[in-house]
Coordinates of C-alpha atoms in Angstrom, one line a residue:
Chain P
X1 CA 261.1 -18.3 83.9
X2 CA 263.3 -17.1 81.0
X3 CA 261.6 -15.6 78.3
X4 CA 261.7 -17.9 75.4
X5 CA 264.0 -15.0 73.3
X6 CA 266.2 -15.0 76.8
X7 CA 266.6 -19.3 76.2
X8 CA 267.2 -18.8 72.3
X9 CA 269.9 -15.9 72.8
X10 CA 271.7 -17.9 75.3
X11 CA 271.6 -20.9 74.0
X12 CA 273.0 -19.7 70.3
X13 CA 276.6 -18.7 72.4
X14 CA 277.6 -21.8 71.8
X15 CA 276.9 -21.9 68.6
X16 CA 278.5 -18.3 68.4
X17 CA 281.6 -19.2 69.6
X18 CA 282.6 -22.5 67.2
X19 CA 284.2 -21.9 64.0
X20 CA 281.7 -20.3 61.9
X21 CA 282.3 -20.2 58.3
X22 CA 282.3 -16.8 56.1
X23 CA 278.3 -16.5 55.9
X24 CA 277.4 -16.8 51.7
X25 CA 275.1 -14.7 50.2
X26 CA 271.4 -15.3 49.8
X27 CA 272.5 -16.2 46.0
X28 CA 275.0 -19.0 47.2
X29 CA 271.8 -21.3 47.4
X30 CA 270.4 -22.2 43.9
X31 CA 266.9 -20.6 43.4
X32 CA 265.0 -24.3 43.1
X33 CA 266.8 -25.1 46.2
X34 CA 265.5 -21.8 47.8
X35 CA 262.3 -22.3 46.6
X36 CA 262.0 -25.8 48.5
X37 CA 264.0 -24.2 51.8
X38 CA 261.1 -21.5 51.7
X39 CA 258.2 -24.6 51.8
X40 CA 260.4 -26.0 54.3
X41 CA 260.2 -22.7 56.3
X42 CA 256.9 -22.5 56.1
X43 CA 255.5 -26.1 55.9
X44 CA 257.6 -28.2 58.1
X45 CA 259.4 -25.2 60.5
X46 CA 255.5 -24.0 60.7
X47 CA 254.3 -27.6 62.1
X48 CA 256.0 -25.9 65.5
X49 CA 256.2 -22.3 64.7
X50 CA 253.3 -21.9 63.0
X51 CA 252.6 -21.1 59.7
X52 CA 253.0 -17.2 60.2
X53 CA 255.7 -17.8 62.6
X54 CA 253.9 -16.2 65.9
X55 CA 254.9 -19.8 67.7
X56 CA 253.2 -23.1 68.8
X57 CA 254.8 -25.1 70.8
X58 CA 258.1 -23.8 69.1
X59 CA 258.9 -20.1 69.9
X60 CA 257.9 -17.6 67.7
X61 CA 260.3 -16.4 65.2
X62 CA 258.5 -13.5 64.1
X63 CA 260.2 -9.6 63.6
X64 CA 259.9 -8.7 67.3
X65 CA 261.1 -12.6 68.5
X66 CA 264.7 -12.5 66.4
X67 CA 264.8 -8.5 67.1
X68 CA 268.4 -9.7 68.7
X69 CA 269.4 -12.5 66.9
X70 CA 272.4 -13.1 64.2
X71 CA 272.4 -15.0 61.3
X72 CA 275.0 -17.1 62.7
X73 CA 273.6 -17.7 66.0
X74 CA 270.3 -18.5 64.1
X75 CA 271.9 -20.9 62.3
X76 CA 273.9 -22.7 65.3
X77 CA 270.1 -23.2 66.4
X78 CA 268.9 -24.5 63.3
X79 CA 271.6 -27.0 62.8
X80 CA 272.3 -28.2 66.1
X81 CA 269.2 -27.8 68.3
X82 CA 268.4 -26.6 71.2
X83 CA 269.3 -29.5 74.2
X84 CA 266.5 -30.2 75.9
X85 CA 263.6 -28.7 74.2
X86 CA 261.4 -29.9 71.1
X87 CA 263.8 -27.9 68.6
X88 CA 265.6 -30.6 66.6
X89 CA 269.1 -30.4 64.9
X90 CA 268.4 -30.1 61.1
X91 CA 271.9 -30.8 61.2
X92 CA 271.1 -34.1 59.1
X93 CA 268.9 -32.6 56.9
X94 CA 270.5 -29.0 55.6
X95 CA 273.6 -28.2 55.2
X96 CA 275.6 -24.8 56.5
X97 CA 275.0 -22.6 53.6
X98 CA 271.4 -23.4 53.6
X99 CA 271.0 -23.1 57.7
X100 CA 272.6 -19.4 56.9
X101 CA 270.0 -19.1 54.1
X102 CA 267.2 -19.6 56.6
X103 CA 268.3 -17.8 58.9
X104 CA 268.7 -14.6 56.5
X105 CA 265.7 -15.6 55.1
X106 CA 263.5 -15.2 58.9
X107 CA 265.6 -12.1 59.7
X108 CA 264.9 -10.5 56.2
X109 CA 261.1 -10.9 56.9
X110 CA 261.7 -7.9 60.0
X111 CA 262.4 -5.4 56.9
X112 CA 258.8 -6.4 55.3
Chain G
X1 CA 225.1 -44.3 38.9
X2 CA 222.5 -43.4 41.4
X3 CA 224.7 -42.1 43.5
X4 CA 226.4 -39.6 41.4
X5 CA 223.3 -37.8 40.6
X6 CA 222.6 -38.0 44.4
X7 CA 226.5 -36.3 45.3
X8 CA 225.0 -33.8 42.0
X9 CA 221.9 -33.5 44.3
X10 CA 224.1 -32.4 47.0
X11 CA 226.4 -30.1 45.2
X12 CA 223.7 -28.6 44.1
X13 CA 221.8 -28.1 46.7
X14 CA 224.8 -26.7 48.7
X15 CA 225.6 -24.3 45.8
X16 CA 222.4 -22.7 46.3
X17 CA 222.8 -22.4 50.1
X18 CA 220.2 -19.2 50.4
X19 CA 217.4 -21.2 48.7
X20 CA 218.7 -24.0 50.8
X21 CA 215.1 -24.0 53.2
X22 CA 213.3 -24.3 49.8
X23 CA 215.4 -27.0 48.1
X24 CA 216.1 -30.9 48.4
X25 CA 216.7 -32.0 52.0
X26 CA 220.0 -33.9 52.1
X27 CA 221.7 -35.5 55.1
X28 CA 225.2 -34.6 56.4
X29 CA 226.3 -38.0 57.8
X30 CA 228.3 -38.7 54.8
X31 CA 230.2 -35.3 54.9
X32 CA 233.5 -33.9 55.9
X33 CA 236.0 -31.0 56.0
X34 CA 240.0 -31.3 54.7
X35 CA 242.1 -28.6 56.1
X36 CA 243.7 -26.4 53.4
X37 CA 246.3 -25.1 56.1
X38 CA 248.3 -22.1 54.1
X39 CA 245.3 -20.9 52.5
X40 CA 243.3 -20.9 55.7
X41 CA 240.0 -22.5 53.9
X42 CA 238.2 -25.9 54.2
X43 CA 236.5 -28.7 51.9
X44 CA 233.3 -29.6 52.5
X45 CA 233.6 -33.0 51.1
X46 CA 231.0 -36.2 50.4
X47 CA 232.8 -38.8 51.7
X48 CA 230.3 -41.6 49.5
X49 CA 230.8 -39.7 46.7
X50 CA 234.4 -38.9 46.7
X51 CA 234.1 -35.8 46.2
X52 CA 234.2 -32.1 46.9
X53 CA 230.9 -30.2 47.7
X54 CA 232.1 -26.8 48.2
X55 CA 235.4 -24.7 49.6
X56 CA 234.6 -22.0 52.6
X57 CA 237.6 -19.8 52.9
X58 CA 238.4 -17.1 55.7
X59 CA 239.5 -19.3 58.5
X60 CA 242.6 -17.7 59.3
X61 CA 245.9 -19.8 60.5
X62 CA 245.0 -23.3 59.6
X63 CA 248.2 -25.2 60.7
X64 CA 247.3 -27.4 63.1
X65 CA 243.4 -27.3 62.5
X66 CA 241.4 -29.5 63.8
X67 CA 237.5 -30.3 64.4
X68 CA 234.9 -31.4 66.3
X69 CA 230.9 -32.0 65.6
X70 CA 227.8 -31.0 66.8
X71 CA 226.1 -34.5 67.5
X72 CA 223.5 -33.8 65.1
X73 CA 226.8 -33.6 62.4
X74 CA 225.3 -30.3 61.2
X75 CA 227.8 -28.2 62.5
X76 CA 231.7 -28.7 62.3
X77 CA 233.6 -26.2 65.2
X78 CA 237.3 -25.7 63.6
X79 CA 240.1 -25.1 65.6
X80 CA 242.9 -22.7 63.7
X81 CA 246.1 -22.2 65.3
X82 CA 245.8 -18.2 65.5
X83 CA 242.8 -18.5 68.3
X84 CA 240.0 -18.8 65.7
X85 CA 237.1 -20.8 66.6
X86 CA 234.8 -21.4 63.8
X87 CA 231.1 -23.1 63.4
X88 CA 230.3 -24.1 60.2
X89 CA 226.8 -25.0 59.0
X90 CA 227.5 -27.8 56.6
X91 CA 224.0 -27.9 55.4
X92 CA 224.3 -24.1 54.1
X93 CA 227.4 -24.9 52.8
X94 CA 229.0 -21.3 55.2
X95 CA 230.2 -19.9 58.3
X96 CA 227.5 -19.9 60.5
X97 CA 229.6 -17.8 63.5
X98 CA 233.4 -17.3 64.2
X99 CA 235.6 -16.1 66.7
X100 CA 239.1 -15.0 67.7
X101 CA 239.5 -16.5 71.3
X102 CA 242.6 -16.5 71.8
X103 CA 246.2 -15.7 70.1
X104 CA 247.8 -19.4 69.6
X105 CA 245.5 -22.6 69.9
X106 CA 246.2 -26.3 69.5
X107 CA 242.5 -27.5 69.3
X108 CA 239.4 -28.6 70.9
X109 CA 236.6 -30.9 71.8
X110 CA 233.5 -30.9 72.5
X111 CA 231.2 -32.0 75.4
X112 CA 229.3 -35.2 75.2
X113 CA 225.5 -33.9 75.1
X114 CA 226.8 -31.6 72.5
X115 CA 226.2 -28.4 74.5
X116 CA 229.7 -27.1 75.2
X117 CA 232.8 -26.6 73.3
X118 CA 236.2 -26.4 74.6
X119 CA 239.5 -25.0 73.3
X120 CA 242.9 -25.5 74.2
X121 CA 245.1 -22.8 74.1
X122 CA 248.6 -21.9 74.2
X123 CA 248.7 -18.1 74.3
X124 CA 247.5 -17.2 77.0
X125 CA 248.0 -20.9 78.1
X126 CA 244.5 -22.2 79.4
X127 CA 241.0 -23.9 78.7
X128 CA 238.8 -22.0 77.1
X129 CA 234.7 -23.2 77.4
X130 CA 231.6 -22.1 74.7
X131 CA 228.1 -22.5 74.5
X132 CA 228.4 -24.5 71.1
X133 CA 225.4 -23.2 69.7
X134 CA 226.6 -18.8 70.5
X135 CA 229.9 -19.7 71.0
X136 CA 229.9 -17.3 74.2
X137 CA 232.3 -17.5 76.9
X138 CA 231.3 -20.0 79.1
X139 CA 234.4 -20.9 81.3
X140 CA 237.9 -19.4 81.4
X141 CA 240.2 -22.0 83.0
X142 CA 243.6 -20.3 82.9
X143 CA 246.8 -22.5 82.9
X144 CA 250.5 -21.4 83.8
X145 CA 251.5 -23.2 80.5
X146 CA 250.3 -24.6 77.2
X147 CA 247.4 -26.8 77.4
X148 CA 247.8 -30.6 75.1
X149 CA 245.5 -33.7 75.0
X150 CA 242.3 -31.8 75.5
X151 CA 239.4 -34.8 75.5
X152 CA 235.6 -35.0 76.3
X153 CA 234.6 -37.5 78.7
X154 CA 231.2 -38.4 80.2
X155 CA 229.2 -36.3 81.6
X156 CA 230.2 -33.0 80.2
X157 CA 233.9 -33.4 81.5
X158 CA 237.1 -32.1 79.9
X159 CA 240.5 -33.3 80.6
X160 CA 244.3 -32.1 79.7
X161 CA 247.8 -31.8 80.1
X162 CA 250.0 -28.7 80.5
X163 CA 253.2 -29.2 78.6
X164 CA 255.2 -27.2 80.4
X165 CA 254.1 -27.9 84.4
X166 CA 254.1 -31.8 83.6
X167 CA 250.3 -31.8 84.9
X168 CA 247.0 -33.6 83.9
X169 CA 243.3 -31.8 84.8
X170 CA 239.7 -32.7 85.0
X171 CA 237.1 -30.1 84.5
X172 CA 233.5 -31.2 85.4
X173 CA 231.4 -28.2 83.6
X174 CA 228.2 -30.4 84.9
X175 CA 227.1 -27.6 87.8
X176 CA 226.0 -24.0 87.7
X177 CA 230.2 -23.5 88.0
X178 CA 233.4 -25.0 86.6
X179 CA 235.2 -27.8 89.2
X180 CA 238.3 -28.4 87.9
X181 CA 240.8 -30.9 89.8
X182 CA 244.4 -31.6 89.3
X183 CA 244.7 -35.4 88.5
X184 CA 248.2 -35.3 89.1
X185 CA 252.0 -35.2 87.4
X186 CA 253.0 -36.7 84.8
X187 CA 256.0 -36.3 84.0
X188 CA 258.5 -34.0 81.5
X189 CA 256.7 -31.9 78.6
X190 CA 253.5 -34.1 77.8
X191 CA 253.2 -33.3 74.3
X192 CA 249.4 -35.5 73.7
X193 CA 247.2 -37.1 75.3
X194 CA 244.2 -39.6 74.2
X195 CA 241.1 -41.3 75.7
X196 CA 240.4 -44.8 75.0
X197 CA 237.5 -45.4 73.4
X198 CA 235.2 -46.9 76.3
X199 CA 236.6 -43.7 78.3
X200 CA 239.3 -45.6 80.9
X201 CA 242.0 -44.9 80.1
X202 CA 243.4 -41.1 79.6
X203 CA 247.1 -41.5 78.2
X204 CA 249.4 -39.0 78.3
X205 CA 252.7 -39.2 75.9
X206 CA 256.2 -37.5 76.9
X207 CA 258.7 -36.1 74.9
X208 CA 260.6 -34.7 78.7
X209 CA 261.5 -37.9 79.1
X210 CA 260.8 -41.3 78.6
X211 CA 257.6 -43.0 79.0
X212 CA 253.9 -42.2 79.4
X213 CA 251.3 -41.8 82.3
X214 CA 248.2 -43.3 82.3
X215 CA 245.1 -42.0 84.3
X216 CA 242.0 -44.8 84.8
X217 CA 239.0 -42.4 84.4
X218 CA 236.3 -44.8 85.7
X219 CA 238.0 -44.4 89.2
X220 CA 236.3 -41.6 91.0
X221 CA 240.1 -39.9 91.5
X222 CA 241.9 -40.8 88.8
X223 CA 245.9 -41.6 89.3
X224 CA 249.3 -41.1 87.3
X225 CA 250.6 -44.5 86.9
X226 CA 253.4 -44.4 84.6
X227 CA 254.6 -46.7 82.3
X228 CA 257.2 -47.7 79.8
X229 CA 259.6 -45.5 81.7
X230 CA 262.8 -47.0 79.8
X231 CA 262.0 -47.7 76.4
X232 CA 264.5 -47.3 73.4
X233 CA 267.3 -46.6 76.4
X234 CA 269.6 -48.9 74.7
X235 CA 270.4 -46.8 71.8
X236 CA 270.7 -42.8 71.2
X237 CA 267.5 -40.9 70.1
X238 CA 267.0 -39.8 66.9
X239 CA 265.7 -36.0 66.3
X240 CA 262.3 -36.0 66.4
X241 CA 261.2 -33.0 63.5
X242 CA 257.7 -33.6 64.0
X243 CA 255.3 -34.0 67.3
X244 CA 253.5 -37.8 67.0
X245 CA 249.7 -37.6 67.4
X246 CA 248.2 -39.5 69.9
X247 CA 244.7 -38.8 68.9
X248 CA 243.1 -41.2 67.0
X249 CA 245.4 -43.9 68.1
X250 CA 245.3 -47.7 68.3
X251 CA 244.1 -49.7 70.4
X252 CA 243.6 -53.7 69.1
X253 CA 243.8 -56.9 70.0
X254 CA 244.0 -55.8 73.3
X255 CA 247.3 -53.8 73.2
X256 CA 248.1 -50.2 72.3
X257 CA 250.0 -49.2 69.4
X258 CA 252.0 -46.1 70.7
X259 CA 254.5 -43.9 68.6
X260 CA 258.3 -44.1 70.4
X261 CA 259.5 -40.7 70.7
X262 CA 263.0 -40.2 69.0
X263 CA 262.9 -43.8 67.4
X264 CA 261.5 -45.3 64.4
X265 CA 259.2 -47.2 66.4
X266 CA 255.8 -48.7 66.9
X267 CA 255.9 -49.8 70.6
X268 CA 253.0 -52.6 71.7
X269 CA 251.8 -52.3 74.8
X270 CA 249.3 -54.6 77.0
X271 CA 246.7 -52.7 78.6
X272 CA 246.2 -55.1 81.0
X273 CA 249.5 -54.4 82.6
X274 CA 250.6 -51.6 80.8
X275 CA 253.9 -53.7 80.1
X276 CA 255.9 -53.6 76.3
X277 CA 255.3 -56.6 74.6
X278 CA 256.7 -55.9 71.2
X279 CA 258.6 -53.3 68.9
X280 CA 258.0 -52.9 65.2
X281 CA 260.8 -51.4 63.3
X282 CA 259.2 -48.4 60.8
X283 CA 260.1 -46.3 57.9
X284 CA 260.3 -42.6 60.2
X285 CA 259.4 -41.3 63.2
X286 CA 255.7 -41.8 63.9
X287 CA 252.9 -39.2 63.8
X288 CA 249.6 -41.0 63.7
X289 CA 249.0 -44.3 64.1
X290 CA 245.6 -45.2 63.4
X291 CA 243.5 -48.5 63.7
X292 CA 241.5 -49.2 60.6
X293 CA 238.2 -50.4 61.9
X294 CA 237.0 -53.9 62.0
X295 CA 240.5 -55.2 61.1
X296 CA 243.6 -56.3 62.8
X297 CA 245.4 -53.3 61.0
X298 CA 247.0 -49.9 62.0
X299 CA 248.3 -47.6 59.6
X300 CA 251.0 -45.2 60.3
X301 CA 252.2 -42.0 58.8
X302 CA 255.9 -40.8 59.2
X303 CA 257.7 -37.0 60.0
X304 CA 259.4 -35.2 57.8
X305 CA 261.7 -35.6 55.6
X306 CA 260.4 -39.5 55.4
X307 CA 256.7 -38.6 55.0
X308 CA 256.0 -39.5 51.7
X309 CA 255.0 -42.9 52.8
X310 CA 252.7 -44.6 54.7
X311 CA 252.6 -48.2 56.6
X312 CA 250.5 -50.7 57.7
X313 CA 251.3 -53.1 60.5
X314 CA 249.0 -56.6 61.5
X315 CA 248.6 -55.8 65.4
X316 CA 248.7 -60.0 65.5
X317 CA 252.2 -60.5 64.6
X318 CA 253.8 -56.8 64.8
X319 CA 255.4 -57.1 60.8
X320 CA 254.7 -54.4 58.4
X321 CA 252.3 -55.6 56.1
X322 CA 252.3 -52.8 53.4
X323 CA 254.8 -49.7 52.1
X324 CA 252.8 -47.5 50.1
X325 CA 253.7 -43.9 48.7
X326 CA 250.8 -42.2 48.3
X327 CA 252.3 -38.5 47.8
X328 CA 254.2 -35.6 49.3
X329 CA 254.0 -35.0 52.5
X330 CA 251.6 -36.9 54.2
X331 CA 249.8 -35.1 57.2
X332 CA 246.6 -37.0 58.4
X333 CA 244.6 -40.0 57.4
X334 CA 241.1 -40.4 58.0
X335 CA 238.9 -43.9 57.8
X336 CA 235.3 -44.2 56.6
X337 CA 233.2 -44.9 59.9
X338 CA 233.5 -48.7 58.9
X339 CA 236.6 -49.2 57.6
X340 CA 236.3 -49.9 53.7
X341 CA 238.4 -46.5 52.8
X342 CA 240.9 -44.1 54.1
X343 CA 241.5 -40.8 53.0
X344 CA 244.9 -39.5 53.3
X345 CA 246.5 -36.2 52.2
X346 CA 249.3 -35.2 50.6
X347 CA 250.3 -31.6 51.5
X348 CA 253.0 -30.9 48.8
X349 CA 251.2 -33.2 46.0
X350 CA 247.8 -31.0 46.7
X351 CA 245.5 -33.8 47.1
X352 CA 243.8 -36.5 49.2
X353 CA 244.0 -39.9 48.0
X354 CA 240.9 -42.0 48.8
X355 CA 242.4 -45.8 49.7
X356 CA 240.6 -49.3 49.1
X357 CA 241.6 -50.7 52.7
X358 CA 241.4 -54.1 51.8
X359 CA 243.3 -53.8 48.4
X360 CA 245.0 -51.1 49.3
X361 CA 244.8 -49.8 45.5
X362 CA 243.7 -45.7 44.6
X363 CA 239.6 -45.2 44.3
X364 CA 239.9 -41.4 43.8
X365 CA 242.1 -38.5 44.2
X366 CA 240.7 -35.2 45.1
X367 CA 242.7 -31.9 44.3
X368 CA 243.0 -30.0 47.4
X369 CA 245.5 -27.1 48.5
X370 CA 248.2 -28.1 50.8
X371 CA 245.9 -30.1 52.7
X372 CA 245.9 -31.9 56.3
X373 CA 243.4 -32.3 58.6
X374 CA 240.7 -34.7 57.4
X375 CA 237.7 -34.9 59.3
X376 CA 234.4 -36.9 58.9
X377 CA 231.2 -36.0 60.2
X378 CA 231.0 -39.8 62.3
X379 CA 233.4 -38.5 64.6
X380 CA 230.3 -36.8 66.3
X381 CA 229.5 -40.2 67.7
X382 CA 233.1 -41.0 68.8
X383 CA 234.2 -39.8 72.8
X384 CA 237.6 -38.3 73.8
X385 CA 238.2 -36.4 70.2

């Protein structure tokens, strides 16, 4: 069985290989609208997650878990899904900038 | 008036937990505990008097708590998501012993005679079993996946799902050694499971695929028999940002409420022949849907990003009755044993709102810190929780 880092990492090619736009800068998002993507983070990603990020029934997305990822390829994940497991497409719900903020935001936390 | 000095009583009383053998005697079947999930502490709450007795902090990961109680409702056993078992002693008002079991739970229950406490685990996947009054090891069941749906039934037996092998167990913990038996399959990723009340009928929900599996628990080798195989195939599924709850779930007039999976559903089922009889329309997606007590009525909370609001459907005619917006983010509701309140929290607005049920007007507000969970000592009496 693939590791759940193996299933994330391969399933964020896709995601990798459509047109990605120029990833902004933390400081593209407005600071009130950070604020709320960090509850969101930590609230509402954590439901799965969990509120440290060490997983649930989602993966975990702490330091060692995203050791590989990329911004981008988080983001693909956050805003389209992953087919066929529990991970929704937030698609609906965040836009591009702020999927990029996210995913800055989880891989920034592996610096701490 | 009485009763306020009698909730001061208790306050009191609880405040001095080390003269607590020397003070008032006070009984606990009016308390509770609300979750504070990011700051890893509980309430101790008095449910008559609408109000909080006392925080106990140290818990750990709180998302995802839940509880069980001793059947004496002296002691509450929480369930945190990092593999914390704790006991609390709500007379003393304190941790009466804790424990790290494991590193990633989803919750537990506890066996009907009160002697045994079971936790379900996701890292390492398994079934964990305590003495409840030590909370040493007991059993260790392990499981090639994560464990979901863990319920008591009759005569200290456990059951369960494993979400990612599509199987349903029974443990019987009754002999000098654990006999556990696999009930069968049930299908794709069983994210819940419930027991009826009269302890039939062990459901398990699917997010795989569609449908559910039912096991009758009064046969002596219980059966998947699955149901409801092709609901909502006539339109695409919507993304389903939060798990639905199956705990705690409906079951009136004799149907059973169940949240669709990907829709904005209620879906009515008869449990005579397990076949759909109606669909309610909602607000969101579904995470609890809970039957208020001596009343036609269920109440249902939604996922984010529609879960500032809460509604209530008649089980007779399938309409939404009620829209309410009680707050931010609401996580759990719980009913008095009776049915004449429900408390419901609001995560992001930092309290619990206490609900007339039959006016459906405020009684009280109580601040609380990102709350979910709430948990009433009555549930001691209830089976599969």
């Amino acid at each position: 069985m693939p590791s759940p880092l193996a299933l994330l990492i391969l399933l964020a090619a896709p995601a990798l290989a459509a047109p990605v736009l120029a990833p902004p800068a933390l400081a593209d998002v407005a600071p009130d609208r950070a604020a709320r993507l960090e509850h969101l983070v930590v609230q509402d990603c954590g439901s799965c997650h969990g509120l440290t990020m060490k997983g649930g029934l989602g993966s975990p997305l702490t330091p060692e878990a995203l050791a590989h990822a990329t911004p981008e390829g988080l983001a693909g994940i956050i805003l389209d899904g992953i087919p066929g497991t529990a991970m929704p497409p937030w698609r609906p719900l965040i836009s591009q900038a702020e999927a990029i903020w996210i995913a800055r935001y989880l891989l920034k936390d592996q610096d701490r | 008036m009485i009763r306020t000095t009698l909730a001061a009583a208790f306050a009191a009383a609880l405040l001095s937990a080390p003269a607590q053998a020397d003070g008032p005697t006070f009984a606990t079947g009016g308390l509770g505990l609300v979750i504070e999930r990011a700051a890893g502490s509980v309430l101790v709450v008095d449910r008559i008097g609408r109000e909080t007795l006392s925080r106990i902090d140290g818990l750990g990961d709180l998302s995802h708590a839940s509880v069980n109680f001793s059947p004496d409702e002296r002691f509450a056993y929480v369930f945190g998501r990092d593999g914390g078992l704790t006991r609390i002693d709500l007379l003393a008002g304190r941790v009466d012993r804790r424990i790290l079991q494991a590193g990633n739970s989803i919750g537990g229950a506890i066996s009907d005679d009160g002697a045994l406490v079971a936790v379900s685990n996701y890292e390492p996947g398994g079934i964990k079993v305590f003495d409840a009054a030590t909370l040493t090891l007991v059993a260790d069941i392990p499981s090639p996946g994560k464990t979901v749906g863990l319920v008591d039934l009759p005569g200290r037996r456990f059951a369960w799902a494993v979400w990612d092998a599509g199987e349903a167990f029974l443990a019987d913990l009754s002999g000098p050694a654990p006999v556990v038996t696999k009930m069968g399959d049930t299908g794709a990723n069983p994210y819940d499971a419930v027991l009826s009340g009269d302890g039939r009928h062990f459901v398990v929900g699917l997010f795989g695929e569609k449908g559910l599996t039912a096991f009758d628990m009064w046969d002596p080798a219980p059966a998947p028999v699955r149901f409801m195989a092709d609901y909502g195939k006539e339109g695409e599924d919507l993304p389903v940002y939060k798990m639905p709850h199956l705990q705690g779930w409906a079951f009136t007039e004799g149907q059973f409420a169940l949240p669709a999976v990907g829709r904005h559903e209620i879906l009515w089922v008869d449990r005579s022949t397990l076949a759909q009889t109606a669909r309610t329309p909602l607000h969101g997606q579904p995470i609890f849907i809970l039957s208020q007590p001596g009343s036609p009525f269920v109440w249902v909370n939604f996922a984010t990003p529609r879960n500032d609001t809460l509604q209530v459907v008649d089980s007779r005619t399938h309409q939404v009755v009620a829209t309410l917006n009680p707050g931010a983010a609401v996580l759990h509701m719980e009913f008095s044993p009776r049915g004449h309140e429900v408390w419901v929290s609001s995560r992001d607005d930092n309290k619990v709102i206490v609900f007339d049920t039959r006016t459906r007007a405020v009684k009280a507000e109580i601040a609380a810190n990102s709350p979910s969970g709430i948990f009433f000592t009555a549930r001691a009496h209830r089976i599969g929780l």
